[in-house]
Amino acid sequence: MNPQAMRGMVGWTTRAAVATTGGAGRTSAAVAVATGASALPSLSYAEFHLVFVLPVLLGLAAVASYPLGNRPYAAPAGIAILAVVALLYTTPWDNHLIAVGVWGYAEGAVLFRIWEAPIEEYLFFVLQPLVTSLWLCRLPAVTDADPIGDRDFGIPLGHHALGLLGGGLVSAAGWLLVGQYYYIGTLLLWAGPPLAIQWAFAWPVLWDLRRTLAVGVLVPTVYLWIVDRIAIAMGIWFFNPAYMTGLAVFGLPVEEMLFFLLTNVFLVQGLLLFWWVTDRWPAVLARWQGVTDRWGRATDG
């Protein structure tokens, strides 16, 4: 039997065990046996948010300095825009993977579904940007009264092309992997376009801010890795090994690790670039006015 077929049989057996055990606690035990994890008292997906996500969000909001990041309008506007974009961009991909069977949820673990995804999943698409953004707003390079970054507005054309190429390579890697490892392949295909847009727009700015970027990404990512591993051990959600690489760190699939890393990269890069632009708004308007003037002369001529 080839490895792909073996993974498929294991995945099917795991999902069958989940379907036949019934009840959140017994489901947790079944998944724990299948994954080699120790069963923990099970929570519903909504209770998971109440225990692991909302307290962190409320704590960060309570200790935040206002206005956020010394930006009375740009900080909340950037956070709101990113939350909306995250919800809209993630929804089709997430629902597709649930429909295919890449992952599923324990019986009774979700309140109700919209399309294929549980309502708690859509809530997480909004909660994660809020948590990561509030963490980022605490970092010194963001709260400093000076404009974020030292670079003036405007990036050479060659840098735009290099950033676009970098994002394209991420999607190309996904295309190569999708046939054998569907989760990580589709994840990279999905991640390539936003990375290409952000890197093409101003990757040198992100490089200048690399320390802030790293701390802004890694702290919430490590926390989400930990609580995701707990949720898997509780059996709140489970994965079909037929679509996975089989690689894991302390029981956490590398696909999940990469998902939280990439999504936090999107969020932190997006906010840093948004604030870099808004901190230089007069220069942005002047550049835009120059472009429109040249366009007007060209069309008139």
PDB file of C-alpha atoms in Angstrom:
ATOM      1  CA  MET A   1       0.000   0.000   0.000  1.00  0.00           C
ATOM      2  CA  ASN A   2       1.460   3.385  -0.957  1.00  0.00           C
ATOM      3  CA  PRO A   3       1.942   6.101   1.713  1.00  0.00           C
ATOM      4  CA  GLN A   4      -0.879   8.282   0.339  1.00  0.00           C
ATOM      5  CA  ALA A   5      -3.379   5.426   0.531  1.00  0.00           C
ATOM      6  CA  MET A   6      -2.177   4.559   4.026  1.00  0.00           C
ATOM      7  CA  ARG A   7      -2.698   8.174   5.128  1.00  0.00           C
ATOM      8  CA  GLY A   8      -6.171   8.052   3.613  1.00  0.00           C
ATOM      9  CA  MET A   9      -7.086   4.897   5.546  1.00  0.00           C
ATOM     10  CA  VAL A  10      -5.800   6.330   8.808  1.00  0.00           C
ATOM     11  CA  GLY A  11      -7.707   9.575   8.200  1.00  0.00           C
ATOM     12  CA  TRP A  12     -10.908   7.701   7.362  1.00  0.00           C
ATOM     13  CA  THR A  13     -10.542   5.520  10.475  1.00  0.00           C
ATOM     14  CA  THR A  14      -9.983   8.588  12.648  1.00  0.00           C
ATOM     15  CA  ARG A  15     -13.074  10.342  11.300  1.00  0.00           C
ATOM     16  CA  ALA A  16     -15.136   7.151  11.645  1.00  0.00           C
ATOM     17  CA  ALA A  17     -14.106   6.886  15.294  1.00  0.00           C
ATOM     18  CA  VAL A  18     -15.193  10.461  15.823  1.00  0.00           C
ATOM     19  CA  ALA A  19     -18.541   9.872  14.141  1.00  0.00           C
ATOM     20  CA  THR A  20     -19.344   6.703  16.084  1.00  0.00           C
ATOM     21  CA  THR A  21     -18.238   7.638  19.597  1.00  0.00           C
ATOM     22  CA  GLY A  22     -20.797  10.448  20.024  1.00  0.00           C
ATOM     23  CA  GLY A  23     -20.568  13.155  22.666  1.00  0.00           C
ATOM     24  CA  ALA A  24     -17.800  15.705  23.144  1.00  0.00           C
ATOM     25  CA  GLY A  25     -15.946  13.864  25.898  1.00  0.00           C
ATOM     26  CA  ARG A  26     -15.919  10.480  24.140  1.00  0.00           C
ATOM     27  CA  THR A  27     -14.946  12.173  20.870  1.00  0.00           C
ATOM     28  CA  SER A  28     -11.996  13.740  22.644  1.00  0.00           C
ATOM     29  CA  ALA A  29     -10.829  10.342  23.830  1.00  0.00           C
ATOM     30  CA  ALA A  30     -11.169   8.820  20.347  1.00  0.00           C
ATOM     31  CA  VAL A  31      -9.167  11.581  18.714  1.00  0.00           C
ATOM     32  CA  ALA A  32      -6.541  11.401  21.452  1.00  0.00           C
ATOM     33  CA  VAL A  33      -6.034   7.696  20.748  1.00  0.00           C
ATOM     34  CA  ALA A  34      -5.808   8.334  16.985  1.00  0.00           C
ATOM     35  CA  THR A  35      -3.276  11.164  17.344  1.00  0.00           C
ATOM     36  CA  GLY A  36      -1.283   9.848  20.260  1.00  0.00           C
ATOM     37  CA  ALA A  37      -2.361  12.749  22.468  1.00  0.00           C
ATOM     38  CA  SER A  38      -3.597  12.626  26.044  1.00  0.00           C
ATOM     39  CA  ALA A  39      -7.320  13.279  26.333  1.00  0.00           C
ATOM     40  CA  LEU A  40      -8.236  16.478  28.172  1.00  0.00           C
ATOM     41  CA  PRO A  41     -11.632  17.649  29.379  1.00  0.00           C
ATOM     42  CA  SER A  42     -13.430  18.780  26.232  1.00  0.00           C
ATOM     43  CA  LEU A  43     -14.790  22.236  25.486  1.00  0.00           C
ATOM     44  CA  SER A  44     -17.073  23.393  22.723  1.00  0.00           C
ATOM     45  CA  TYR A  45     -15.637  25.738  20.110  1.00  0.00           C
ATOM     46  CA  ALA A  46     -17.492  28.681  21.707  1.00  0.00           C
ATOM     47  CA  GLU A  47     -16.153  27.746  25.144  1.00  0.00           C
ATOM     48  CA  PHE A  48     -12.672  27.577  23.632  1.00  0.00           C
ATOM     49  CA  HIS A  49     -13.031  31.242  22.658  1.00  0.00           C
ATOM     50  CA  LEU A  50     -14.307  32.114  26.126  1.00  0.00           C
ATOM     51  CA  VAL A  51     -11.382  30.392  27.840  1.00  0.00           C
ATOM     52  CA  PHE A  52      -8.423  31.001  25.525  1.00  0.00           C
ATOM     53  CA  VAL A  53      -9.154  33.924  23.186  1.00  0.00           C
ATOM     54  CA  LEU A  54     -11.476  36.482  24.772  1.00  0.00           C
ATOM     55  CA  PRO A  55      -9.517  36.827  28.066  1.00  0.00           C
ATOM     56  CA  VAL A  56      -6.333  37.601  26.123  1.00  0.00           C
ATOM     57  CA  LEU A  57      -8.169  40.099  23.933  1.00  0.00           C
ATOM     58  CA  LEU A  58      -9.756  41.835  26.926  1.00  0.00           C
ATOM     59  CA  GLY A  59      -6.452  41.853  28.793  1.00  0.00           C
ATOM     60  CA  LEU A  60      -4.618  43.479  25.902  1.00  0.00           C
ATOM     61  CA  ALA A  61      -7.415  46.022  25.515  1.00  0.00           C
ATOM     62  CA  ALA A  62      -7.302  46.807  29.238  1.00  0.00           C
ATOM     63  CA  VAL A  63      -3.549  47.476  29.331  1.00  0.00           C
ATOM     64  CA  ALA A  64      -3.383  49.269  25.960  1.00  0.00           C
ATOM     65  CA  SER A  65      -2.431  52.919  25.759  1.00  0.00           C
ATOM     66  CA  TYR A  66      -4.970  55.131  24.063  1.00  0.00           C
ATOM     67  CA  PRO A  67      -4.969  56.377  21.396  1.00  0.00           C
ATOM     68  CA  LEU A  68      -3.642  53.093  20.080  1.00  0.00           C
ATOM     69  CA  GLY A  69      -0.124  53.472  18.766  1.00  0.00           C
ATOM     70  CA  ASN A  70      -0.403  57.266  19.084  1.00  0.00           C
ATOM     71  CA  ARG A  71      -2.677  57.131  16.040  1.00  0.00           C
ATOM     72  CA  PRO A  72      -6.194  58.233  17.010  1.00  0.00           C
ATOM     73  CA  TYR A  73      -7.658  57.420  13.576  1.00  0.00           C
ATOM     74  CA  ALA A  74      -5.124  55.347  11.638  1.00  0.00           C
ATOM     75  CA  ALA A  75      -4.725  52.615  14.279  1.00  0.00           C
ATOM     76  CA  PRO A  76      -8.403  51.692  14.704  1.00  0.00           C
ATOM     77  CA  ALA A  77      -9.043  52.196  10.986  1.00  0.00           C
ATOM     78  CA  GLY A  78      -6.197  49.858  10.050  1.00  0.00           C
ATOM     79  CA  ILE A  79      -7.348  47.220  12.529  1.00  0.00           C
ATOM     80  CA  ALA A  80     -10.940  47.386  11.287  1.00  0.00           C
ATOM     81  CA  ILE A  81      -9.882  47.134   7.636  1.00  0.00           C
ATOM     82  CA  LEU A  82      -7.665  44.129   8.342  1.00  0.00           C
ATOM     83  CA  ALA A  83     -10.393  42.343  10.301  1.00  0.00           C
ATOM     84  CA  VAL A  84     -12.831  42.751   7.410  1.00  0.00           C
ATOM     85  CA  VAL A  85     -10.255  41.677   4.818  1.00  0.00           C
ATOM     86  CA  ALA A  86      -9.273  38.656   6.935  1.00  0.00           C
ATOM     87  CA  LEU A  87     -12.901  37.543   7.182  1.00  0.00           C
ATOM     88  CA  LEU A  88     -13.615  37.982   3.473  1.00  0.00           C
ATOM     89  CA  TYR A  89     -10.368  36.471   2.202  1.00  0.00           C
ATOM     90  CA  THR A  90     -10.225  33.488   4.569  1.00  0.00           C
ATOM     91  CA  THR A  91     -13.866  32.404   4.322  1.00  0.00           C
ATOM     92  CA  PRO A  92     -13.836  30.733   0.850  1.00  0.00           C
ATOM     93  CA  TRP A  93     -10.565  28.887   1.453  1.00  0.00           C
ATOM     94  CA  ASP A  94     -11.559  27.727   4.925  1.00  0.00           C
ATOM     95  CA  ASN A  95     -14.974  26.514   3.786  1.00  0.00           C
ATOM     96  CA  HIS A  96     -13.423  24.662   0.863  1.00  0.00           C
ATOM     97  CA  LEU A  97     -11.060  22.724   3.113  1.00  0.00           C
ATOM     98  CA  ILE A  98     -13.865  21.816   5.502  1.00  0.00           C
ATOM     99  CA  ALA A  99     -16.011  20.643   2.567  1.00  0.00           C
ATOM    100  CA  VAL A 100     -13.169  18.510   1.210  1.00  0.00           C
ATOM    101  CA  GLY A 101     -12.649  16.959   4.643  1.00  0.00           C
ATOM    102  CA  VAL A 102      -9.216  18.307   5.548  1.00  0.00           C
ATOM    103  CA  TRP A 103     -10.499  18.963   9.051  1.00  0.00           C
ATOM    104  CA  GLY A 104     -13.708  18.586  11.016  1.00  0.00           C
ATOM    105  CA  TYR A 105     -15.253  19.242  14.413  1.00  0.00           C
ATOM    106  CA  ALA A 106     -16.413  17.011  17.235  1.00  0.00           C
ATOM    107  CA  GLU A 107     -20.089  16.209  17.503  1.00  0.00           C
ATOM    108  CA  GLY A 108     -21.786  18.950  19.518  1.00  0.00           C
ATOM    109  CA  ALA A 109     -18.679  21.161  19.519  1.00  0.00           C
ATOM    110  CA  VAL A 110     -20.143  23.925  17.349  1.00  0.00           C
ATOM    111  CA  LEU A 111     -23.280  26.028  17.637  1.00  0.00           C
ATOM    112  CA  PHE A 112     -24.285  26.167  13.964  1.00  0.00           C
ATOM    113  CA  ARG A 113     -22.742  26.526  10.530  1.00  0.00           C
ATOM    114  CA  ILE A 114     -22.879  29.115   7.795  1.00  0.00           C
ATOM    115  CA  TRP A 115     -21.942  27.415   4.546  1.00  0.00           C
ATOM    116  CA  GLU A 116     -19.537  24.698   5.758  1.00  0.00           C
ATOM    117  CA  ALA A 117     -17.784  26.547   8.586  1.00  0.00           C
ATOM    118  CA  PRO A 118     -19.085  26.930  12.136  1.00  0.00           C
ATOM    119  CA  ILE A 119     -20.049  30.404  13.334  1.00  0.00           C
ATOM    120  CA  GLU A 120     -17.187  30.190  15.846  1.00  0.00           C
ATOM    121  CA  GLU A 121     -14.738  29.932  12.945  1.00  0.00           C
ATOM    122  CA  TYR A 122     -15.932  33.224  11.473  1.00  0.00           C
ATOM    123  CA  LEU A 123     -15.666  34.770  14.917  1.00  0.00           C
ATOM    124  CA  PHE A 124     -12.049  33.662  15.111  1.00  0.00           C
ATOM    125  CA  PHE A 125     -11.320  35.346  11.771  1.00  0.00           C
ATOM    126  CA  VAL A 126     -12.138  38.618  13.556  1.00  0.00           C
ATOM    127  CA  LEU A 127     -10.741  37.842  17.003  1.00  0.00           C
ATOM    128  CA  GLN A 128      -7.246  36.927  15.774  1.00  0.00           C
ATOM    129  CA  PRO A 129      -6.695  40.276  14.005  1.00  0.00           C
ATOM    130  CA  LEU A 130      -7.843  42.090  17.138  1.00  0.00           C
ATOM    131  CA  VAL A 131      -5.500  40.144  19.426  1.00  0.00           C
ATOM    132  CA  THR A 132      -2.486  40.475  17.130  1.00  0.00           C
ATOM    133  CA  SER A 133      -3.166  44.153  16.441  1.00  0.00           C
ATOM    134  CA  LEU A 134      -3.520  45.079  20.103  1.00  0.00           C
ATOM    135  CA  TRP A 135      -0.254  43.278  20.815  1.00  0.00           C
ATOM    136  CA  LEU A 136       1.468  45.143  17.978  1.00  0.00           C
ATOM    137  CA  CYS A 137       0.164  48.469  19.313  1.00  0.00           C
ATOM    138  CA  ARG A 138       2.170  47.897  22.504  1.00  0.00           C
ATOM    139  CA  LEU A 139       5.555  47.647  20.798  1.00  0.00           C
ATOM    140  CA  PRO A 140       7.914  50.655  21.180  1.00  0.00           C
ATOM    141  CA  ALA A 141       8.529  51.179  17.452  1.00  0.00           C
ATOM    142  CA  VAL A 142       4.771  51.558  16.983  1.00  0.00           C
ATOM    143  CA  THR A 143       3.974  53.731  20.002  1.00  0.00           C
ATOM    144  CA  ASP A 144       6.863  56.130  19.333  1.00  0.00           C
ATOM    145  CA  ALA A 145       5.567  59.585  18.459  1.00  0.00           C
ATOM    146  CA  ASP A 146       7.783  59.689  15.340  1.00  0.00           C
ATOM    147  CA  PRO A 147       6.495  58.313  12.011  1.00  0.00           C
ATOM    148  CA  ILE A 148       6.941  54.571  11.773  1.00  0.00           C
ATOM    149  CA  GLY A 149      10.119  53.663   9.886  1.00  0.00           C
ATOM    150  CA  ASP A 150      12.771  55.984   8.465  1.00  0.00           C
ATOM    151  CA  ARG A 151      12.067  55.481   4.783  1.00  0.00           C
ATOM    152  CA  ASP A 152      10.286  58.147   2.741  1.00  0.00           C
ATOM    153  CA  PHE A 153       7.202  57.258   0.752  1.00  0.00           C
ATOM    154  CA  GLY A 154       8.035  55.807  -2.652  1.00  0.00           C
ATOM    155  CA  ILE A 155       9.780  52.526  -3.538  1.00  0.00           C
ATOM    156  CA  PRO A 156      11.895  51.859  -6.685  1.00  0.00           C
ATOM    157  CA  LEU A 157      10.249  49.790  -9.411  1.00  0.00           C
ATOM    158  CA  GLY A 158      12.805  47.003  -9.072  1.00  0.00           C
ATOM    159  CA  HIS A 159      11.862  46.512  -5.437  1.00  0.00           C
ATOM    160  CA  HIS A 160       8.215  46.205  -6.414  1.00  0.00           C
ATOM    161  CA  ALA A 161       9.090  43.483  -8.914  1.00  0.00           C
ATOM    162  CA  LEU A 162      11.225  41.597  -6.387  1.00  0.00           C
ATOM    163  CA  GLY A 163       8.419  41.597  -3.822  1.00  0.00           C
ATOM    164  CA  LEU A 164       5.943  40.366  -6.404  1.00  0.00           C
ATOM    165  CA  LEU A 165       8.322  37.569  -7.327  1.00  0.00           C
ATOM    166  CA  GLY A 166       8.671  36.521  -3.688  1.00  0.00           C
ATOM    167  CA  GLY A 167       4.927  36.138  -3.248  1.00  0.00           C
ATOM    168  CA  GLY A 168       4.697  34.295  -6.565  1.00  0.00           C
ATOM    169  CA  LEU A 169       7.295  31.782  -5.400  1.00  0.00           C
ATOM    170  CA  VAL A 170       5.213  31.041  -2.298  1.00  0.00           C
ATOM    171  CA  SER A 171       2.198  30.249  -4.487  1.00  0.00           C
ATOM    172  CA  ALA A 172       4.383  28.202  -6.837  1.00  0.00           C
ATOM    173  CA  ALA A 173       5.565  26.095  -3.901  1.00  0.00           C
ATOM    174  CA  GLY A 174       1.927  25.528  -2.974  1.00  0.00           C
ATOM    175  CA  TRP A 175       1.099  24.462  -6.525  1.00  0.00           C
ATOM    176  CA  LEU A 176       3.866  21.853  -6.401  1.00  0.00           C
ATOM    177  CA  LEU A 177       2.691  20.454  -3.046  1.00  0.00           C
ATOM    178  CA  VAL A 178      -1.079  20.530  -3.485  1.00  0.00           C
ATOM    179  CA  GLY A 179      -1.317  17.171  -5.247  1.00  0.00           C
ATOM    180  CA  GLN A 180       0.341  15.217  -2.441  1.00  0.00           C
ATOM    181  CA  TYR A 181      -0.197  17.385   0.650  1.00  0.00           C
ATOM    182  CA  TYR A 182      -3.439  19.235   0.103  1.00  0.00           C
ATOM    183  CA  TYR A 183      -3.569  21.301   3.296  1.00  0.00           C
ATOM    184  CA  ILE A 184      -0.108  22.826   3.065  1.00  0.00           C
ATOM    185  CA  GLY A 185      -0.338  23.139  -0.717  1.00  0.00           C
ATOM    186  CA  THR A 186      -3.599  25.092  -0.684  1.00  0.00           C
ATOM    187  CA  LEU A 187      -2.338  27.104   2.304  1.00  0.00           C
ATOM    188  CA  LEU A 188       0.675  28.329   0.335  1.00  0.00           C
ATOM    189  CA  LEU A 189      -1.429  28.971  -2.773  1.00  0.00           C
ATOM    190  CA  TRP A 190      -3.801  31.036  -0.633  1.00  0.00           C
ATOM    191  CA  ALA A 191      -0.971  32.864   1.148  1.00  0.00           C
ATOM    192  CA  GLY A 192       0.959  33.864  -1.989  1.00  0.00           C
ATOM    193  CA  PRO A 193      -1.296  36.708  -3.247  1.00  0.00           C
ATOM    194  CA  PRO A 194      -1.416  38.770  -0.015  1.00  0.00           C
ATOM    195  CA  LEU A 195       2.307  38.271   0.490  1.00  0.00           C
ATOM    196  CA  ALA A 196       2.957  39.365  -3.096  1.00  0.00           C
ATOM    197  CA  ILE A 197       0.844  42.504  -2.617  1.00  0.00           C
ATOM    198  CA  GLN A 198       2.478  43.478   0.659  1.00  0.00           C
ATOM    199  CA  TRP A 199       6.030  42.697  -0.410  1.00  0.00           C
ATOM    200  CA  ALA A 200       5.595  44.336  -3.805  1.00  0.00           C
ATOM    201  CA  PHE A 201       4.187  47.437  -2.167  1.00  0.00           C
ATOM    202  CA  ALA A 202       7.101  48.072   0.184  1.00  0.00           C
ATOM    203  CA  TRP A 203       9.179  45.121   1.363  1.00  0.00           C
ATOM    204  CA  PRO A 204      12.187  47.376   2.141  1.00  0.00           C
ATOM    205  CA  VAL A 205      10.033  49.122   4.765  1.00  0.00           C
ATOM    206  CA  LEU A 206       9.222  45.764   6.335  1.00  0.00           C
ATOM    207  CA  TRP A 207      12.912  44.884   6.309  1.00  0.00           C
ATOM    208  CA  ASP A 208      13.709  48.142   8.095  1.00  0.00           C
ATOM    209  CA  LEU A 209      11.091  47.192  10.694  1.00  0.00           C
ATOM    210  CA  ARG A 210      12.126  43.536  10.874  1.00  0.00           C
ATOM    211  CA  ARG A 211      12.624  43.461  14.664  1.00  0.00           C
ATOM    212  CA  THR A 212       9.192  44.928  15.307  1.00  0.00           C
ATOM    213  CA  LEU A 213       7.760  42.618  12.658  1.00  0.00           C
ATOM    214  CA  ALA A 214       9.360  39.553  14.250  1.00  0.00           C
ATOM    215  CA  VAL A 215       8.187  40.329  17.791  1.00  0.00           C
ATOM    216  CA  GLY A 216       4.754  41.384  16.555  1.00  0.00           C
ATOM    217  CA  VAL A 217       4.336  38.075  14.721  1.00  0.00           C
ATOM    218  CA  LEU A 218       6.034  35.535  16.972  1.00  0.00           C
ATOM    219  CA  VAL A 219       4.432  36.278  20.338  1.00  0.00           C
ATOM    220  CA  PRO A 220       0.781  35.852  19.257  1.00  0.00           C
ATOM    221  CA  THR A 221       1.783  32.996  16.945  1.00  0.00           C
ATOM    222  CA  VAL A 222       3.402  30.975  19.723  1.00  0.00           C
ATOM    223  CA  TYR A 223       0.363  31.550  21.939  1.00  0.00           C
ATOM    224  CA  LEU A 224      -1.984  30.346  19.179  1.00  0.00           C
ATOM    225  CA  TRP A 225       0.220  27.305  18.595  1.00  0.00           C
ATOM    226  CA  ILE A 226      -0.149  26.366  22.256  1.00  0.00           C
ATOM    227  CA  VAL A 227      -3.919  26.799  22.454  1.00  0.00           C
ATOM    228  CA  ASP A 228      -4.432  25.073  19.095  1.00  0.00           C
ATOM    229  CA  ARG A 229      -2.530  22.076  20.424  1.00  0.00           C
ATOM    230  CA  ILE A 230      -4.769  22.071  23.503  1.00  0.00           C
ATOM    231  CA  ALA A 231      -7.884  22.201  21.322  1.00  0.00           C
ATOM    232  CA  ILE A 232      -6.656  19.251  19.263  1.00  0.00           C
ATOM    233  CA  ALA A 233      -5.971  17.248  22.431  1.00  0.00           C
ATOM    234  CA  MET A 234      -9.482  18.061  23.631  1.00  0.00           C
ATOM    235  CA  GLY A 235     -10.923  16.860  20.346  1.00  0.00           C
ATOM    236  CA  ILE A 236     -12.657  20.135  19.506  1.00  0.00           C
ATOM    237  CA  TRP A 237     -11.350  19.755  15.948  1.00  0.00           C
ATOM    238  CA  PHE A 238      -9.428  17.032  14.170  1.00  0.00           C
ATOM    239  CA  PHE A 239      -7.582  16.493  10.878  1.00  0.00           C
ATOM    240  CA  ASN A 240      -7.677  13.884   8.140  1.00  0.00           C
ATOM    241  CA  PRO A 241      -4.114  12.560   7.758  1.00  0.00           C
ATOM    242  CA  ALA A 242      -4.764  11.886   4.056  1.00  0.00           C
ATOM    243  CA  TYR A 243      -4.347  15.611   3.416  1.00  0.00           C
ATOM    244  CA  MET A 244      -1.418  16.244   5.779  1.00  0.00           C
ATOM    245  CA  THR A 245       2.352  15.876   5.639  1.00  0.00           C
ATOM    246  CA  GLY A 246       2.336  13.861   8.867  1.00  0.00           C
ATOM    247  CA  LEU A 247       4.928  16.201  10.388  1.00  0.00           C
ATOM    248  CA  ALA A 248       4.189  17.650  13.810  1.00  0.00           C
ATOM    249  CA  VAL A 249       5.947  19.453  16.659  1.00  0.00           C
ATOM    250  CA  PHE A 250       4.785  18.285  20.093  1.00  0.00           C
ATOM    251  CA  GLY A 251       1.665  16.926  18.411  1.00  0.00           C
ATOM    252  CA  LEU A 252       0.834  20.132  16.533  1.00  0.00           C
ATOM    253  CA  PRO A 253       0.730  19.589  12.744  1.00  0.00           C
ATOM    254  CA  VAL A 254       3.204  21.770  10.867  1.00  0.00           C
ATOM    255  CA  GLU A 255       0.333  22.883   8.632  1.00  0.00           C
ATOM    256  CA  GLU A 256      -1.373  24.476  11.632  1.00  0.00           C
ATOM    257  CA  MET A 257       1.883  26.064  12.729  1.00  0.00           C
ATOM    258  CA  LEU A 258       2.375  27.546   9.279  1.00  0.00           C
ATOM    259  CA  PHE A 259      -1.235  28.764   9.118  1.00  0.00           C
ATOM    260  CA  PHE A 260      -0.960  30.822  12.303  1.00  0.00           C
ATOM    261  CA  LEU A 261       2.483  32.090  11.338  1.00  0.00           C
ATOM    262  CA  LEU A 262       1.371  33.226   7.887  1.00  0.00           C
ATOM    263  CA  THR A 263      -1.868  34.831   9.047  1.00  0.00           C
ATOM    264  CA  ASN A 264      -0.045  36.832  11.696  1.00  0.00           C
ATOM    265  CA  VAL A 265       2.548  37.860   9.115  1.00  0.00           C
ATOM    266  CA  PHE A 266      -0.285  39.175   6.922  1.00  0.00           C
ATOM    267  CA  LEU A 267      -1.760  41.108   9.842  1.00  0.00           C
ATOM    268  CA  VAL A 268       1.432  42.658  11.184  1.00  0.00           C
ATOM    269  CA  GLN A 269       2.818  43.515   7.750  1.00  0.00           C
ATOM    270  CA  GLY A 270      -0.512  45.006   6.742  1.00  0.00           C
ATOM    271  CA  LEU A 271      -0.732  47.234   9.795  1.00  0.00           C
ATOM    272  CA  LEU A 272       2.887  48.367   9.616  1.00  0.00           C
ATOM    273  CA  LEU A 273       2.504  49.293   5.955  1.00  0.00           C
ATOM    274  CA  PHE A 274      -0.830  51.032   6.562  1.00  0.00           C
ATOM    275  CA  TRP A 275       0.689  53.135   9.331  1.00  0.00           C
ATOM    276  CA  TRP A 276       3.816  53.802   7.282  1.00  0.00           C
ATOM    277  CA  VAL A 277       1.591  55.282   4.567  1.00  0.00           C
ATOM    278  CA  THR A 278      -0.742  57.236   6.850  1.00  0.00           C
ATOM    279  CA  ASP A 279       2.196  58.684   8.788  1.00  0.00           C
ATOM    280  CA  ARG A 280       3.337  60.210   5.486  1.00  0.00           C
ATOM    281  CA  TRP A 281      -0.066  61.209   4.182  1.00  0.00           C
ATOM    282  CA  PRO A 282       0.962  64.613   2.717  1.00  0.00           C
ATOM    283  CA  ALA A 283       3.673  62.923   0.629  1.00  0.00           C
ATOM    284  CA  VAL A 284       1.187  60.245  -0.452  1.00  0.00           C
ATOM    285  CA  LEU A 285      -1.300  62.869  -1.593  1.00  0.00           C
ATOM    286  CA  ALA A 286       1.416  64.790  -3.429  1.00  0.00           C
ATOM    287  CA  ARG A 287       2.550  61.620  -5.222  1.00  0.00           C
ATOM    288  CA  TRP A 288      -1.042  60.779  -6.172  1.00  0.00           C
ATOM    289  CA  GLN A 289      -1.631  64.313  -7.426  1.00  0.00           C
ATOM    290  CA  GLY A 290       1.474  64.058  -9.611  1.00  0.00           C
ATOM    291  CA  VAL A 291       0.260  60.778 -11.095  1.00  0.00           C
ATOM    292  CA  THR A 292      -3.206  62.158 -11.851  1.00  0.00           C
ATOM    293  CA  ASP A 293      -1.722  65.319 -13.404  1.00  0.00           C
ATOM    294  CA  ARG A 294       0.507  63.283 -15.718  1.00  0.00           C
ATOM    295  CA  TRP A 295      -2.411  61.040 -16.633  1.00  0.00           C
ATOM    296  CA  GLY A 296      -4.570  64.076 -17.383  1.00  0.00           C
ATOM    297  CA  ARG A 297      -1.920  65.638 -19.652  1.00  0.00           C
ATOM    298  CA  ALA A 298      -1.428  62.324 -21.460  1.00  0.00           C
ATOM    299  CA  THR A 299      -5.129  61.871 -22.135  1.00  0.00           C
ATOM    300  CA  ASP A 300      -5.581  65.492 -23.187  1.00  0.00           C
ATOM    301  CA  GLY A 301      -2.700  65.232 -25.589  1.00  0.00           C
TER     302      GLY A 301
END
